Coordinates of C-alpha atoms and ligand atoms in Angstrom, one line a residue:
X17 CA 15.8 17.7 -33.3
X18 CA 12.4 18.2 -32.4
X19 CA 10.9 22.4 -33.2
X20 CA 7.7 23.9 -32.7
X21 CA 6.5 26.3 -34.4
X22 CA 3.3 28.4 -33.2
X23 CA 1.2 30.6 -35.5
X24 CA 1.0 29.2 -39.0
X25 CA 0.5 32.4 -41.3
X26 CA 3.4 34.2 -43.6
X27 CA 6.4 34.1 -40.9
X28 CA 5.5 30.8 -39.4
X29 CA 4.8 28.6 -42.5
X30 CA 8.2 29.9 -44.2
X31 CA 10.3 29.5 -41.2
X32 CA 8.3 25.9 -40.3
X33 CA 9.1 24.6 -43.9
X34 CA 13.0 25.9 -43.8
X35 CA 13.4 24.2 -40.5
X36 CA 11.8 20.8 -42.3
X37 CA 14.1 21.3 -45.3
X38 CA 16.6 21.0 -43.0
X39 CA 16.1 17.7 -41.7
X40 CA 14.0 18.4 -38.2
X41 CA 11.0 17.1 -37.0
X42 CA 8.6 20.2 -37.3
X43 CA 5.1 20.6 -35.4
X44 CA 3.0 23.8 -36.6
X45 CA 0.2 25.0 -34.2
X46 CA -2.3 27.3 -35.6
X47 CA -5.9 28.4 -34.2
X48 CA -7.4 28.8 -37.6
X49 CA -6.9 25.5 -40.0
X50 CA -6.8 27.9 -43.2
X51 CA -3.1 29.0 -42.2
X52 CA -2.3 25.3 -42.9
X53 CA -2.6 26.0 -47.0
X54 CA 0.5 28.3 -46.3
X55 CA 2.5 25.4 -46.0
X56 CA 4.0 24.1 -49.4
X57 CA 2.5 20.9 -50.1
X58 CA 6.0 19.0 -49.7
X59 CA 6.2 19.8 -46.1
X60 CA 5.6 16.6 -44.1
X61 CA 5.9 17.9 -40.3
X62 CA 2.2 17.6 -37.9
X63 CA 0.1 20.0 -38.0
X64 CA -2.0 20.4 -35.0
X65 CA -5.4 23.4 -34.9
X66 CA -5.8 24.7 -31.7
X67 CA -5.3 27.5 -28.9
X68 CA -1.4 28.6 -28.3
X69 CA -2.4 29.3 -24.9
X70 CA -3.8 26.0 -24.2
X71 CA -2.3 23.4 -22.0
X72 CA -3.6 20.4 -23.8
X73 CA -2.6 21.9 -27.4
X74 CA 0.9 22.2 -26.0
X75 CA 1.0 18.6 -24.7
X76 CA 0.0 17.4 -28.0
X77 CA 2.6 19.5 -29.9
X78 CA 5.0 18.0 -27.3
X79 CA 6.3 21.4 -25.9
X80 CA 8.3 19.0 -22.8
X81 CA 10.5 17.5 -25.3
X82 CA 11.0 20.3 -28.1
X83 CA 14.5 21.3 -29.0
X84 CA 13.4 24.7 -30.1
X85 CA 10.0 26.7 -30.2
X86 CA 9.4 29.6 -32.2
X87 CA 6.3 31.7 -31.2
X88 CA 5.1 33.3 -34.5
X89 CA 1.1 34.6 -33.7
X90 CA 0.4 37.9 -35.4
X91 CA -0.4 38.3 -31.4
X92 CA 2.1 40.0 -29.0
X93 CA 0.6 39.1 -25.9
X94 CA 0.3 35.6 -27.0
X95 CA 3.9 35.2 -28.3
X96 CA 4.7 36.9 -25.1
X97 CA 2.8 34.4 -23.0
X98 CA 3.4 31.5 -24.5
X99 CA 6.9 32.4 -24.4
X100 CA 7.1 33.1 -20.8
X101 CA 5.3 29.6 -19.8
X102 CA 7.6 27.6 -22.6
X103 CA 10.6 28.8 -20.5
X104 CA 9.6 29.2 -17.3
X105 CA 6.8 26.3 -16.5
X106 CA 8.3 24.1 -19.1
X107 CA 11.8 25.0 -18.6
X108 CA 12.6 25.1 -23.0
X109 CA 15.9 27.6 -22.8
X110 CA 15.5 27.6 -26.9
X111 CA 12.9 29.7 -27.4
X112 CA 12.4 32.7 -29.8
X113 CA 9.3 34.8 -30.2
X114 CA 8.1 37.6 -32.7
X115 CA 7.3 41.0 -32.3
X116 CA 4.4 41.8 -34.4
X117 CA 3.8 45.9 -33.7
X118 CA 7.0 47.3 -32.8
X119 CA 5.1 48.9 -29.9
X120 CA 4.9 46.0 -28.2
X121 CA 8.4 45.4 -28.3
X122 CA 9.5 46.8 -24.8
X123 CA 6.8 44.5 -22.9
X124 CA 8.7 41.3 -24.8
X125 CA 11.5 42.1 -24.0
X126 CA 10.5 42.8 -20.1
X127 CA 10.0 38.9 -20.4
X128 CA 13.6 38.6 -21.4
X129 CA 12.4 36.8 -24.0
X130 CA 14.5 36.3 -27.7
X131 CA 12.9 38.2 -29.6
X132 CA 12.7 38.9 -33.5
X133 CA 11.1 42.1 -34.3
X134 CA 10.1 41.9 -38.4
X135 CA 8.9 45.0 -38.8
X136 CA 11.8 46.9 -37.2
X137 CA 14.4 44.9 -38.3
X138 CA 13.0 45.4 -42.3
X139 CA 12.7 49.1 -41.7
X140 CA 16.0 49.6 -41.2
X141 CA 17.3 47.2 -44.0
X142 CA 15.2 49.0 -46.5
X143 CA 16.1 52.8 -45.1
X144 CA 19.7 51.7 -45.3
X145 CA 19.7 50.6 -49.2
X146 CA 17.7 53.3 -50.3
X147 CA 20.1 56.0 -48.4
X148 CA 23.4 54.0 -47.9
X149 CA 24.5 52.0 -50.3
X150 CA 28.0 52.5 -49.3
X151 CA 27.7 50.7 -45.9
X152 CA 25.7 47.8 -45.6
X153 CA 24.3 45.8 -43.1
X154 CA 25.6 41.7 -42.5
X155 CA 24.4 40.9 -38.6
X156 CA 21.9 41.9 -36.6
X157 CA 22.4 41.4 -33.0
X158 CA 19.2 41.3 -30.6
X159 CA 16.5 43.8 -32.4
X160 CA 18.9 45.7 -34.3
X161 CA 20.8 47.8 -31.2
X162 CA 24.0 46.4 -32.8
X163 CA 24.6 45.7 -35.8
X164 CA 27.4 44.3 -37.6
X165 CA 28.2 46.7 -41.2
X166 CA 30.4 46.1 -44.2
X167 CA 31.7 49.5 -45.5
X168 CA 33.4 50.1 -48.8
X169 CA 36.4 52.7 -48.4
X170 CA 36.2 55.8 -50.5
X171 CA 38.8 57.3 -52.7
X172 CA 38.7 60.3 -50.4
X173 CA 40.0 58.3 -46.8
X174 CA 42.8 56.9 -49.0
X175 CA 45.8 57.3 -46.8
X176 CA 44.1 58.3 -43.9
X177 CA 44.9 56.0 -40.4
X178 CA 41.7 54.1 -39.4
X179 CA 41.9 56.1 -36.3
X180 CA 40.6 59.2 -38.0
X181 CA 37.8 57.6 -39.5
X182 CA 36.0 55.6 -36.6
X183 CA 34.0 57.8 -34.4
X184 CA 35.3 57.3 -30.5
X185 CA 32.1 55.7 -29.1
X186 CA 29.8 52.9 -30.2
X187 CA 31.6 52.2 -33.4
X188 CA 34.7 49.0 -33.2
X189 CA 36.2 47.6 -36.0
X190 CA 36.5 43.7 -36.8
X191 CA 38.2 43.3 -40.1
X192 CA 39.6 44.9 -43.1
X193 CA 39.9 43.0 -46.2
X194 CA 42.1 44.2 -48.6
X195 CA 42.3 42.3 -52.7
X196 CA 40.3 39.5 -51.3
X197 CA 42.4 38.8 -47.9
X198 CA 41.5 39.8 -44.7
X199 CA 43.1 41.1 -41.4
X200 CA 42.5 43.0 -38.3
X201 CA 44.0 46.6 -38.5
X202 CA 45.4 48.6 -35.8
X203 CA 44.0 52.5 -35.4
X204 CA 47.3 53.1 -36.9
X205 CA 45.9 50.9 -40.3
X206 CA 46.2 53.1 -43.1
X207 CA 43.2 52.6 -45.5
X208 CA 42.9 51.9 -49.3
X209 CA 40.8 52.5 -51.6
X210 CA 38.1 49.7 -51.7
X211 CA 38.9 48.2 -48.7
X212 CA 36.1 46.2 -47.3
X213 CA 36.0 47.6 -43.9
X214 CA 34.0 45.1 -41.2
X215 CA 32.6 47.1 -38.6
X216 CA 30.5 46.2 -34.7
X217 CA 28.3 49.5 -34.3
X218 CA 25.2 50.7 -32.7
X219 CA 23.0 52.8 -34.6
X220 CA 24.6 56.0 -33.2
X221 CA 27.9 54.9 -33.7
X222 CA 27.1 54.2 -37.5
X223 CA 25.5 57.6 -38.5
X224 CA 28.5 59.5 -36.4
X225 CA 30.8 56.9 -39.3
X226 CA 29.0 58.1 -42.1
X227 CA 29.1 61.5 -41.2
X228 CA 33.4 61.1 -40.8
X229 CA 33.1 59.5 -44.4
X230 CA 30.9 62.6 -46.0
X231 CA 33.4 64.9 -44.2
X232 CA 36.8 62.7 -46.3
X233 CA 34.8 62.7 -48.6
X234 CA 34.1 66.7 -49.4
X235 CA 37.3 67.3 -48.0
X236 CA 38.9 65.6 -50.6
X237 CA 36.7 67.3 -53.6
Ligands
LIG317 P1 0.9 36.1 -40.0 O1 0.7 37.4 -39.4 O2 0.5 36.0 -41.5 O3 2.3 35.5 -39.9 O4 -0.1 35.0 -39.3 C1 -0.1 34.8 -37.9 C2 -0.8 33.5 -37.6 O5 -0.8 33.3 -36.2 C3 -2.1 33.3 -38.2 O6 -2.2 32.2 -39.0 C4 -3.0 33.2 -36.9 O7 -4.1 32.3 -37.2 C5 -2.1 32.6 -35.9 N1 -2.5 32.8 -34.5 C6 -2.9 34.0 -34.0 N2 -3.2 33.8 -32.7 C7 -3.1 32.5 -32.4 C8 -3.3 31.7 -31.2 N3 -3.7 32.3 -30.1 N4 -3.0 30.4 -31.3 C9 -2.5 29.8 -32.4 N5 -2.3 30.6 -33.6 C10 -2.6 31.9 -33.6

């Protein structure tokens, strides 16, 4: 398997040396040779300086062949660019690019592009551990607008049906595991206390779930 990675700097060298751990051929592009000395000295991929944007840079990195491209430039027009032409001149369907400021986001994603937005996706890791401990995050779909959550039952919703707990909209469960086994429960599941309970939500249908767990919760106080 053949990747490219584009833009060389704290994202691009980590994610260019884990694709080379795994056994891939890995090209990094960068504009600015420096970004090179990110890479751990093991790494044995090509490194190539030049322009993102540039046809002949491209070429040399062998964008007509590559398995997978990542566009990683702390730039979102050029991510979004060079994104654009890898799938729609060069016809690459594997192609993932970054969102650097989150503003930028919505014109990404008018490309239709895959995209990984760091900064957004960290902000919400890091507000969820330091506020919710009890529910945790496992998957991320897209940027975040669905997420998949691993929540630990409290004593208080001990006993109650699974039905009572889930709010009705944008909140579906996938699994409960129970002493170390898991199944799929039924609304009518009565929950335990400590059950892992695997949930699909968006981000409105996980604060209306924490809100039905506060409520069991002083209820049962
Ligand atoms: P970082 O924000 O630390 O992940 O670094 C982003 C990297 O993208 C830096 O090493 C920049 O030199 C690189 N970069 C920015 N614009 C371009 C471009 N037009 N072509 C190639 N590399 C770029």
């Amino acid at each position: 398997m053949n990747y490219i990675v584009i833009g060389c700097g704290r994202l691009g060298s980590q994610l260019a040396y884990r694709l080379f751990l795994r056994g891939y051929k890995v090209t990094v592009v960068d504009n600015n040779s420096a970004a090179f000395k990110n890479l751990p000295p093991d790494f044995l991929g090509r490194t190539i300086e030049g322009e993102a944007t540039h046809y002949d840079i491209m070429h040399r990195a062998g964008i007509e062949q590559a398995d997978g491209i990542a566009i990683v430039t702390n730039s979102d027009a050029v991510n979004a660019i060079v994104g654009h032409v890898a799938r729609s001149v060069y016809n690459r369907s594997n192609v993932v690019v970054r969102n650097y400021d989150p503003v930028m986001l919505p014109m990404l994603q008018a490309f239709n592009l895959q995209t990984i937005s760091s900064a957004s996706w960290g902000a919400q890791r890091i507000e969820e551990m330091l506020h919710h401990s009890e529910i945790r995050a496992v998957f991320s779909a897209g940027n975040g607008e669905v997420e998949v959550y691993e929540c630990k039952i409290p004593p208080g919703c001990a006993g109650q049906p699974l039905a009572d707990l889930l709010p009705d909209h944008n909140c579906v469960p996938a699994g409960i595991t129970r002493g170390g086994k898991a199944f799929i429960p039924t609304p009518e599941t009565r929950l335990e206390k400590d059950d892992i309970l695997v949930i699909s939500a968006t981000y409105e249908g996980i604060e209306a779930l924490r809100k039905n767990l506060k409520a069991f919760e002083e209820a049962a106080q």
